């Protein structure tokens, strides 16, 4: 791993084409996908760079038309679903979730955990607590089976808060 390239990406690189070329250097679809999605999210969070985020999304969408890689599509659908959740657009959230489900077999554990966590939060916001618990439990199972330690605490906290919200205090502890 070239730390200077990563430092450049994290602090200086804001042009969609430069980010795309950097990400294309990764050999695995997983690393490429995570880099592109993370950079889109980083650019979207900076008001003066939102145009670059839009250009990078367009670049990704054009790439997917030519090369519809199922693993990359699973990342793309998670990104679109997360955006719909942030916009509190329930019909779009459901649409992107259903599209993602077709590609779940191609998703890695991080992608599945992240998506189920997002969906659980979406259901929680809609007061659909049974669905919330199902999503958090599925993500927790994948987390435990993949020896993930990053998401496990987040999932247990959210699961406990959901059980508490529905007065299932023994399950919450």
mmCIF file of N, CA, C and O in Angstrom, residues 22-110:
data_model
loop_
_atom_site.group_PDB
_atom_site.id
_atom_site.type_symbol
_atom_site.label_atom_id
_atom_site.label_comp_id
_atom_site.label_asym_id
_atom_site.label_seq_id
_atom_site.Cartn_x
_atom_site.Cartn_y
_atom_site.Cartn_z
ATOM 1 N N UNK A 22 -7.367 6.621 -9.560
ATOM 2 C CA UNK A 22 -6.753 6.057 -8.358
ATOM 3 C C UNK A 22 -7.416 4.734 -7.994
ATOM 4 O O UNK A 22 -6.749 3.731 -7.765
ATOM 5 N N UNK A 23 -8.743 4.723 -7.966
ATOM 6 C CA UNK A 23 -9.482 3.520 -7.562
ATOM 7 C C UNK A 23 -9.278 2.385 -8.562
ATOM 8 O O UNK A 23 -9.228 1.214 -8.165
ATOM 9 N N UNK A 24 -9.133 2.698 -9.839
ATOM 10 C CA UNK A 24 -8.931 1.661 -10.859
ATOM 11 C C UNK A 24 -7.621 0.906 -10.629
ATOM 12 O O UNK A 24 -7.441 -0.183 -11.148
ATOM 13 N N UNK A 25 -6.729 1.483 -9.824
ATOM 14 C CA UNK A 25 -5.468 0.813 -9.518
ATOM 15 C C UNK A 25 -5.634 -0.396 -8.618
ATOM 16 O O UNK A 25 -4.728 -1.233 -8.534
ATOM 17 N N UNK A 26 -6.751 -0.504 -7.953
ATOM 18 C CA UNK A 26 -6.994 -1.666 -7.105
ATOM 19 C C UNK A 26 -7.335 -2.871 -7.966
ATOM 20 O O UNK A 26 -8.070 -2.761 -8.937
ATOM 21 N N UNK A 27 -6.813 -4.006 -7.582
ATOM 22 C CA UNK A 27 -7.044 -5.237 -8.351
ATOM 23 C C UNK A 27 -8.395 -5.867 -8.029
ATOM 24 O O UNK A 27 -9.031 -6.463 -8.876
ATOM 25 N N UNK A 28 -8.848 -5.737 -6.788
ATOM 26 C CA UNK A 28 -10.107 -6.390 -6.411
ATOM 27 C C UNK A 28 -11.291 -5.435 -6.571
ATOM 28 O O UNK A 28 -11.178 -4.229 -6.343
ATOM 29 N N UNK A 29 -12.408 -5.997 -6.995
ATOM 30 C CA UNK A 29 -13.637 -5.220 -7.135
ATOM 31 C C UNK A 29 -14.042 -4.656 -5.777
ATOM 32 O O UNK A 29 -14.524 -3.528 -5.679
ATOM 33 N N UNK A 30 -13.825 -5.424 -4.720
ATOM 34 C CA UNK A 30 -14.184 -4.997 -3.374
ATOM 35 C C UNK A 30 -13.445 -3.707 -2.995
ATOM 36 O O UNK A 30 -14.061 -2.744 -2.543
ATOM 37 N N UNK A 31 -12.127 -3.675 -3.177
ATOM 38 C CA UNK A 31 -11.354 -2.472 -2.828
ATOM 39 C C UNK A 31 -11.743 -1.297 -3.714
ATOM 40 O O UNK A 31 -11.871 -0.172 -3.239
ATOM 41 N N UNK A 32 -11.928 -1.563 -5.004
ATOM 42 C CA UNK A 32 -12.355 -0.518 -5.931
ATOM 43 C C UNK A 32 -13.706 0.053 -5.494
ATOM 44 O O UNK A 32 -13.877 1.270 -5.392
ATOM 45 N N UNK A 33 -14.658 -0.840 -5.214
ATOM 46 C CA UNK A 33 -16.010 -0.425 -4.830
ATOM 47 C C UNK A 33 -15.997 0.408 -3.563
ATOM 48 O O UNK A 33 -16.608 1.477 -3.503
ATOM 49 N N UNK A 34 -15.315 -0.086 -2.547
ATOM 50 C CA UNK A 34 -15.271 0.646 -1.282
ATOM 51 C C UNK A 34 -14.629 2.013 -1.454
ATOM 52 O O UNK A 34 -15.084 2.999 -0.876
ATOM 53 N N UNK A 35 -13.563 2.087 -2.258
ATOM 54 C CA UNK A 35 -12.896 3.370 -2.481
ATOM 55 C C UNK A 35 -13.834 4.357 -3.161
ATOM 56 O O UNK A 35 -13.972 5.497 -2.711
ATOM 57 N N UNK A 36 -14.489 3.929 -4.223
ATOM 58 C CA UNK A 36 -15.389 4.829 -4.954
ATOM 59 C C UNK A 36 -16.542 5.293 -4.065
ATOM 60 O O UNK A 36 -16.840 6.486 -3.985
ATOM 61 N N UNK A 37 -17.184 4.366 -3.368
ATOM 62 C CA UNK A 37 -18.331 4.726 -2.522
ATOM 63 C C UNK A 37 -17.886 5.638 -1.383
ATOM 64 O O UNK A 37 -18.550 6.641 -1.084
ATOM 65 N N UNK A 38 -16.764 5.333 -0.748
ATOM 66 C CA UNK A 38 -16.263 6.193 0.335
ATOM 67 C C UNK A 38 -15.927 7.585 -0.168
ATOM 68 O O UNK A 38 -16.188 8.583 0.517
ATOM 69 N N UNK A 39 -15.342 7.669 -1.354
ATOM 70 C CA UNK A 39 -15.004 8.983 -1.913
ATOM 71 C C UNK A 39 -16.261 9.765 -2.287
ATOM 72 O O UNK A 39 -16.320 10.976 -2.086
ATOM 73 N N UNK A 40 -17.263 9.090 -2.812
ATOM 74 C CA UNK A 40 -18.529 9.771 -3.103
ATOM 75 C C UNK A 40 -19.102 10.352 -1.816
ATOM 76 O O UNK A 40 -19.506 11.518 -1.772
ATOM 77 N N UNK A 41 -19.120 9.552 -0.762
ATOM 78 C CA UNK A 41 -19.650 10.028 0.518
ATOM 79 C C UNK A 41 -18.821 11.169 1.078
ATOM 80 O O UNK A 41 -19.367 12.127 1.628
ATOM 81 N N UNK A 42 -17.492 11.090 0.939
ATOM 82 C CA UNK A 42 -16.615 12.177 1.425
ATOM 83 C C UNK A 42 -16.900 13.472 0.670
ATOM 84 O O UNK A 42 -17.080 14.531 1.272
ATOM 85 N N UNK A 43 -16.979 13.381 -0.648
ATOM 86 C CA UNK A 43 -17.227 14.572 -1.458
ATOM 87 C C UNK A 43 -18.612 15.161 -1.198
ATOM 88 O O UNK A 43 -18.780 16.376 -1.166
ATOM 89 N N UNK A 44 -19.614 14.283 -1.009
ATOM 90 C CA UNK A 44 -20.971 14.765 -0.730
ATOM 91 C C UNK A 44 -21.041 15.533 0.586
ATOM 92 O O UNK A 44 -21.880 16.419 0.749
ATOM 93 N N UNK A 45 -20.156 15.197 1.522
ATOM 94 C CA UNK A 45 -20.204 15.837 2.840
ATOM 95 C C UNK A 45 -19.579 17.232 2.846
ATOM 96 O O UNK A 45 -19.705 17.955 3.828
ATOM 97 N N UNK A 46 -18.919 17.615 1.765
ATOM 98 C CA UNK A 46 -18.268 18.927 1.671
ATOM 99 C C UNK A 46 -19.043 19.755 0.647
ATOM 100 O O UNK A 46 -19.012 19.449 -0.558
ATOM 101 N N UNK A 47 -19.760 20.791 1.101
ATOM 102 C CA UNK A 47 -20.633 21.538 0.179
ATOM 103 C C UNK A 47 -19.947 21.996 -1.114
ATOM 104 O O UNK A 47 -20.540 21.900 -2.188
ATOM 105 N N UNK A 48 -18.729 22.437 -1.036
ATOM 106 C CA UNK A 48 -18.057 22.938 -2.239
ATOM 107 C C UNK A 48 -17.616 21.827 -3.192
ATOM 108 O O UNK A 48 -17.204 22.102 -4.319
ATOM 109 N N UNK A 49 -17.731 20.560 -2.771
ATOM 110 C CA UNK A 49 -17.288 19.442 -3.603
ATOM 111 C C UNK A 49 -18.432 18.529 -4.045
ATOM 112 O O UNK A 49 -18.197 17.451 -4.593
ATOM 113 N N UNK A 50 -19.661 18.957 -3.821
ATOM 114 C CA UNK A 50 -20.795 18.101 -4.182
ATOM 115 C C UNK A 50 -20.899 17.878 -5.688
ATOM 116 O O UNK A 50 -21.353 16.824 -6.123
ATOM 117 N N UNK A 51 -20.445 18.843 -6.494
ATOM 118 C CA UNK A 51 -20.421 18.634 -7.946
ATOM 119 C C UNK A 51 -19.499 17.480 -8.314
ATOM 120 O O UNK A 51 -19.801 16.690 -9.211
ATOM 121 N N UNK A 52 -18.366 17.383 -7.622
ATOM 122 C CA UNK A 52 -17.436 16.279 -7.871
ATOM 123 C C UNK A 52 -18.075 14.946 -7.487
ATOM 124 O O UNK A 52 -17.869 13.934 -8.162
ATOM 125 N N UNK A 53 -18.853 14.946 -6.405
ATOM 126 C CA UNK A 53 -19.552 13.716 -5.996
ATOM 127 C C UNK A 53 -20.534 13.288 -7.084
ATOM 128 O O UNK A 53 -20.606 12.107 -7.437
ATOM 129 N N UNK A 54 -21.259 14.242 -7.627
ATOM 130 C CA UNK A 54 -22.230 13.948 -8.685
ATOM 131 C C UNK A 54 -21.517 13.391 -9.919
ATOM 132 O O UNK A 54 -21.959 12.415 -10.519
ATOM 133 N N UNK A 55 -20.379 13.992 -10.279
ATOM 134 C CA UNK A 55 -19.618 13.508 -11.438
ATOM 135 C C UNK A 55 -19.086 12.102 -11.197
ATOM 136 O O UNK A 55 -19.071 11.268 -12.110
ATOM 137 N N UNK A 56 -18.665 11.823 -9.972
ATOM 138 C CA UNK A 56 -18.157 10.489 -9.662
ATOM 139 C C UNK A 56 -19.287 9.454 -9.701
ATOM 140 O O UNK A 56 -19.094 8.335 -10.184
ATOM 141 N N UNK A 57 -20.466 9.832 -9.244
ATOM 142 C CA UNK A 57 -21.635 8.940 -9.336
ATOM 143 C C UNK A 57 -21.964 8.670 -10.801
ATOM 144 O O UNK A 57 -22.227 7.526 -11.192
ATOM 145 N N UNK A 58 -21.942 9.714 -11.628
ATOM 146 C CA UNK A 58 -22.210 9.531 -13.056
ATOM 147 C C UNK A 58 -21.179 8.596 -13.685
ATOM 148 O O UNK A 58 -21.518 7.733 -14.493
ATOM 149 N N UNK A 59 -19.929 8.760 -13.294
ATOM 150 C CA UNK A 59 -18.861 7.906 -13.818
ATOM 151 C C UNK A 59 -19.115 6.445 -13.419
ATOM 152 O O UNK A 59 -18.968 5.541 -14.235
ATOM 153 N N UNK A 60 -19.519 6.251 -12.169
ATOM 154 C CA UNK A 60 -19.824 4.912 -11.682
ATOM 155 C C UNK A 60 -21.009 4.319 -12.441
ATOM 156 O O UNK A 60 -20.979 3.160 -12.866
ATOM 157 N N UNK A 61 -22.061 5.109 -12.625
ATOM 158 C CA UNK A 61 -23.247 4.609 -13.322
ATOM 159 C C UNK A 61 -22.929 4.261 -14.780
ATOM 160 O O UNK A 61 -23.409 3.246 -15.299
ATOM 161 N N UNK A 62 -22.120 5.078 -15.435
ATOM 162 C CA UNK A 62 -21.718 4.765 -16.816
ATOM 163 C C UNK A 62 -20.881 3.489 -16.862
ATOM 164 O O UNK A 62 -21.044 2.671 -17.771
ATOM 165 N N UNK A 63 -20.013 3.327 -15.889
ATOM 166 C CA UNK A 63 -19.195 2.117 -15.810
ATOM 167 C C UNK A 63 -20.085 0.882 -15.622
ATOM 168 O O UNK A 63 -19.856 -0.157 -16.256
ATOM 169 N N UNK A 64 -21.097 1.001 -14.776
ATOM 170 C CA UNK A 64 -21.988 -0.131 -14.511
ATOM 171 C C UNK A 64 -22.828 -0.506 -15.727
ATOM 172 O O UNK A 64 -23.206 -1.663 -15.884
ATOM 173 N N UNK A 65 -23.122 0.465 -16.601
ATOM 174 C CA UNK A 65 -23.861 0.159 -17.831
ATOM 175 C C UNK A 65 -23.019 -0.717 -18.754
ATOM 176 O O UNK A 65 -23.527 -1.611 -19.411
ATOM 177 N N UNK A 66 -21.718 -0.446 -18.770
ATOM 178 C CA UNK A 66 -20.808 -1.191 -19.642
ATOM 179 C C UNK A 66 -20.365 -2.502 -18.987
ATOM 180 O O UNK A 66 -20.248 -3.527 -19.643
ATOM 181 N N UNK A 67 -20.130 -2.441 -17.678
ATOM 182 C CA UNK A 67 -19.588 -3.582 -16.939
ATOM 183 C C UNK A 67 -20.436 -3.817 -15.689
ATOM 184 O O UNK A 67 -20.056 -3.381 -14.598
ATOM 185 N N UNK A 68 -21.579 -4.468 -15.825
ATOM 186 C CA UNK A 68 -22.484 -4.642 -14.675
ATOM 187 C C UNK A 68 -21.989 -5.716 -13.692
ATOM 188 O O UNK A 68 -22.603 -6.765 -13.533
ATOM 189 N N UNK A 69 -20.869 -5.447 -13.057
ATOM 190 C CA UNK A 69 -20.290 -6.401 -12.110
ATOM 191 C C UNK A 69 -21.213 -6.552 -10.903
ATOM 192 O O UNK A 69 -21.586 -5.558 -10.277
ATOM 193 N N UNK A 70 -21.603 -7.772 -10.555
ATOM 194 C CA UNK A 70 -22.564 -7.964 -9.455
ATOM 195 C C UNK A 70 -22.050 -7.482 -8.100
ATOM 196 O O UNK A 70 -22.828 -6.948 -7.305
ATOM 197 N N UNK A 71 -20.767 -7.626 -7.834
ATOM 198 C CA UNK A 71 -20.237 -7.155 -6.549
ATOM 199 C C UNK A 71 -20.278 -5.627 -6.479
ATOM 200 O O UNK A 71 -20.673 -5.047 -5.471
ATOM 201 N N UNK A 72 -19.899 -4.979 -7.565
ATOM 202 C CA UNK A 72 -19.947 -3.519 -7.620
ATOM 203 C C UNK A 72 -21.392 -3.034 -7.540
ATOM 204 O O UNK A 72 -21.683 -2.041 -6.870
ATOM 205 N N UNK A 73 -22.300 -3.739 -8.203
ATOM 206 C CA UNK A 73 -23.716 -3.369 -8.128
ATOM 207 C C UNK A 73 -24.241 -3.467 -6.701
ATOM 208 O O UNK A 73 -25.044 -2.632 -6.275
ATOM 209 N N UNK A 74 -23.776 -4.448 -5.943
ATOM 210 C CA UNK A 74 -24.245 -4.556 -4.554
ATOM 211 C C UNK A 74 -23.828 -3.322 -3.761
ATOM 212 O O UNK A 74 -24.602 -2.803 -2.957
ATOM 213 N N UNK A 75 -22.625 -2.824 -3.983
ATOM 214 C CA UNK A 75 -22.186 -1.588 -3.319
ATOM 215 C C UNK A 75 -23.006 -0.383 -3.791
ATOM 216 O O UNK A 75 -23.397 0.465 -2.994
ATOM 217 N N UNK A 76 -23.236 -0.318 -5.082
ATOM 218 C CA UNK A 76 -23.986 0.797 -5.651
ATOM 219 C C UNK A 76 -25.398 0.858 -5.064
ATOM 220 O O UNK A 76 -25.876 1.917 -4.674
ATOM 221 N N UNK A 77 -26.063 -0.301 -4.980
ATOM 222 C CA UNK A 77 -27.422 -0.312 -4.450
ATOM 223 C C UNK A 77 -27.457 0.037 -2.962
ATOM 224 O O UNK A 77 -28.401 0.679 -2.499
ATOM 225 N N UNK A 78 -26.449 -0.355 -2.210
ATOM 226 C CA UNK A 78 -26.373 0.046 -0.803
ATOM 227 C C UNK A 78 -26.246 1.568 -0.712
ATOM 228 O O UNK A 78 -26.908 2.212 0.093
ATOM 229 N N UNK A 79 -25.397 2.146 -1.579
ATOM 230 C CA UNK A 79 -25.228 3.591 -1.579
ATOM 231 C C UNK A 79 -26.546 4.295 -1.909
ATOM 232 O O UNK A 79 -26.936 5.253 -1.233
ATOM 233 N N UNK A 80 -27.243 3.832 -2.941
ATOM 234 C CA UNK A 80 -28.506 4.453 -3.327
ATOM 235 C C UNK A 80 -29.563 4.290 -2.228
ATOM 236 O O UNK A 80 -30.329 5.210 -1.952
ATOM 237 N N UNK A 81 -29.585 3.122 -1.607
ATOM 238 C CA UNK A 81 -30.537 2.869 -0.525
ATOM 239 C C UNK A 81 -30.246 3.795 0.661
ATOM 240 O O UNK A 81 -31.156 4.389 1.231
ATOM 241 N N UNK A 82 -28.960 3.916 1.021
ATOM 242 C CA UNK A 82 -28.578 4.792 2.139
ATOM 243 C C UNK A 82 -28.984 6.235 1.858
ATOM 244 O O UNK A 82 -29.489 6.924 2.741
ATOM 245 N N UNK A 83 -28.794 6.677 0.618
ATOM 246 C CA UNK A 83 -29.194 8.039 0.253
ATOM 247 C C UNK A 83 -30.707 8.213 0.404
ATOM 248 O O UNK A 83 -31.170 9.228 0.921
ATOM 249 N N UNK A 84 -31.473 7.223 -0.031
ATOM 250 C CA UNK A 84 -32.933 7.298 0.105
ATOM 251 C C UNK A 84 -33.345 7.332 1.576
ATOM 252 O O UNK A 84 -34.264 8.061 1.955
ATOM 253 N N UNK A 85 -32.643 6.565 2.419
ATOM 254 C CA UNK A 85 -32.930 6.576 3.858
ATOM 255 C C UNK A 85 -32.646 7.957 4.431
ATOM 256 O O UNK A 85 -33.447 8.511 5.200
ATOM 257 N N UNK A 86 -31.502 8.541 4.046
ATOM 258 C CA UNK A 86 -31.150 9.881 4.531
ATOM 259 C C UNK A 86 -32.179 10.913 4.108
ATOM 260 O O UNK A 86 -32.468 11.853 4.845
ATOM 261 N N UNK A 87 -32.739 10.727 2.915
ATOM 262 C CA UNK A 87 -33.769 11.646 2.405
ATOM 263 C C UNK A 87 -35.155 11.309 2.964
ATOM 264 O O UNK A 87 -36.120 11.990 2.664
ATOM 265 N N UNK A 88 -35.240 10.249 3.743
ATOM 266 C CA UNK A 88 -36.490 9.734 4.303
ATOM 267 C C UNK A 88 -37.522 9.459 3.208
ATOM 268 O O UNK A 88 -38.708 9.728 3.354
ATOM 269 N N UNK A 89 -37.034 8.938 2.095
ATOM 270 C CA UNK A 89 -37.858 8.564 0.950
ATOM 271 C C UNK A 89 -38.091 7.059 1.029
ATOM 272 O O UNK A 89 -37.294 6.258 0.534
ATOM 273 N N UNK A 90 -39.197 6.673 1.656
ATOM 274 C CA UNK A 90 -39.448 5.264 1.928
ATOM 275 C C UNK A 90 -39.664 4.436 0.659
ATOM 276 O O UNK A 90 -39.231 3.280 0.588
ATOM 277 N N UNK A 91 -40.305 5.008 -0.344
ATOM 278 C CA UNK A 91 -40.538 4.227 -1.565
ATOM 279 C C UNK A 91 -39.217 3.970 -2.297
ATOM 280 O O UNK A 91 -38.991 2.866 -2.797
ATOM 281 N N UNK A 92 -38.325 4.952 -2.346
ATOM 282 C CA UNK A 92 -37.011 4.743 -2.975
ATOM 283 C C UNK A 92 -36.161 3.789 -2.145
ATOM 284 O O UNK A 92 -35.424 2.969 -2.704
ATOM 285 N N UNK A 93 -36.271 3.907 -0.825
ATOM 286 C CA UNK A 93 -35.530 2.984 0.042
ATOM 287 C C UNK A 93 -35.931 1.553 -0.277
ATOM 288 O O UNK A 93 -35.077 0.684 -0.462
ATOM 289 N N UNK A 94 -37.223 1.307 -0.375
ATOM 290 C CA UNK A 94 -37.714 -0.032 -0.677
ATOM 291 C C UNK A 94 -37.269 -0.486 -2.074
ATOM 292 O O UNK A 94 -36.838 -1.622 -2.262
ATOM 293 N N UNK A 95 -37.328 0.426 -3.044
ATOM 294 C CA UNK A 95 -36.917 0.094 -4.412
ATOM 295 C C UNK A 95 -35.444 -0.344 -4.446
ATOM 296 O O UNK A 95 -35.115 -1.384 -5.008
ATOM 297 N N UNK A 96 -34.567 0.440 -3.804
ATOM 298 C CA UNK A 96 -33.135 0.118 -3.837
ATOM 299 C C UNK A 96 -32.830 -1.120 -2.993
ATOM 300 O O UNK A 96 -31.947 -1.904 -3.325
ATOM 301 N N UNK A 97 -33.578 -1.305 -1.907
ATOM 302 C CA UNK A 97 -33.406 -2.507 -1.089
ATOM 303 C C UNK A 97 -33.753 -3.756 -1.913
ATOM 304 O O UNK A 97 -33.033 -4.753 -1.878
ATOM 305 N N UNK A 98 -34.846 -3.689 -2.656
ATOM 306 C CA UNK A 98 -35.250 -4.835 -3.469
ATOM 307 C C UNK A 98 -34.232 -5.117 -4.571
ATOM 308 O O UNK A 98 -33.930 -6.273 -4.857
ATOM 309 N N UNK A 99 -33.683 -4.069 -5.174
ATOM 310 C CA UNK A 99 -32.649 -4.272 -6.184
ATOM 311 C C UNK A 99 -31.415 -4.918 -5.549
ATOM 312 O O UNK A 99 -30.809 -5.817 -6.121
ATOM 313 N N UNK A 100 -31.039 -4.434 -4.344
ATOM 314 C CA UNK A 100 -29.870 -4.971 -3.655
ATOM 315 C C UNK A 100 -30.058 -6.461 -3.347
ATOM 316 O O UNK A 100 -29.116 -7.238 -3.467
ATOM 317 N N UNK A 101 -31.266 -6.850 -2.972
ATOM 318 C CA UNK A 101 -31.516 -8.247 -2.592
ATOM 319 C C UNK A 101 -31.135 -9.219 -3.708
ATOM 320 O O UNK A 101 -30.661 -10.318 -3.432
ATOM 321 N N UNK A 102 -31.309 -8.813 -4.953
ATOM 322 C CA UNK A 102 -30.927 -9.679 -6.072
ATOM 323 C C UNK A 102 -29.421 -9.905 -6.124
ATOM 324 O O UNK A 102 -28.961 -10.900 -6.671
ATOM 325 N N UNK A 103 -28.673 -8.962 -5.563
ATOM 326 C CA UNK A 103 -27.211 -9.038 -5.625
ATOM 327 C C UNK A 103 -26.579 -9.408 -4.286
ATOM 328 O O UNK A 103 -25.360 -9.458 -4.174
ATOM 329 N N UNK A 104 -27.407 -9.682 -3.295
ATOM 330 C CA UNK A 104 -26.882 -10.068 -1.982
ATOM 331 C C UNK A 104 -25.920 -11.251 -2.046
ATOM 332 O O UNK A 104 -24.900 -11.242 -1.359
ATOM 333 N N UNK A 105 -26.176 -12.260 -2.894
ATOM 334 C CA UNK A 105 -25.213 -13.373 -2.948
ATOM 335 C C UNK A 105 -23.796 -12.951 -3.374
ATOM 336 O O UNK A 105 -22.834 -13.642 -3.093
ATOM 337 N N UNK A 106 -23.680 -11.802 -4.022
ATOM 338 C CA UNK A 106 -22.375 -11.325 -4.478
ATOM 339 C C UNK A 106 -21.743 -10.339 -3.491
ATOM 340 O O UNK A 106 -20.603 -9.925 -3.674
ATOM 341 N N UNK A 107 -22.492 -9.955 -2.470
ATOM 342 C CA UNK A 107 -22.021 -8.963 -1.509
ATOM 343 C C UNK A 107 -21.093 -9.612 -0.487
ATOM 344 O O UNK A 107 -21.298 -10.754 -0.082
ATOM 345 N N UNK A 108 -20.082 -8.848 -0.065
ATOM 346 C CA UNK A 108 -19.223 -9.363 1.008
ATOM 347 C C UNK A 108 -19.883 -9.079 2.351
ATOM 348 O O UNK A 108 -20.910 -8.397 2.431
ATOM 349 N N UNK A 109 -19.307 -9.605 3.408
ATOM 350 C CA UNK A 109 -19.929 -9.481 4.735
ATOM 351 C C UNK A 109 -20.078 -8.024 5.152
ATOM 352 O O UNK A 109 -21.111 -7.640 5.717
ATOM 353 N N UNK A 110 -19.101 -7.179 4.865
ATOM 354 C CA UNK A 110 -19.178 -5.763 5.232
ATOM 355 C C UNK A 110 -20.362 -5.088 4.546
ATOM 356 O O UNK A 110 -21.093 -4.305 5.154
#
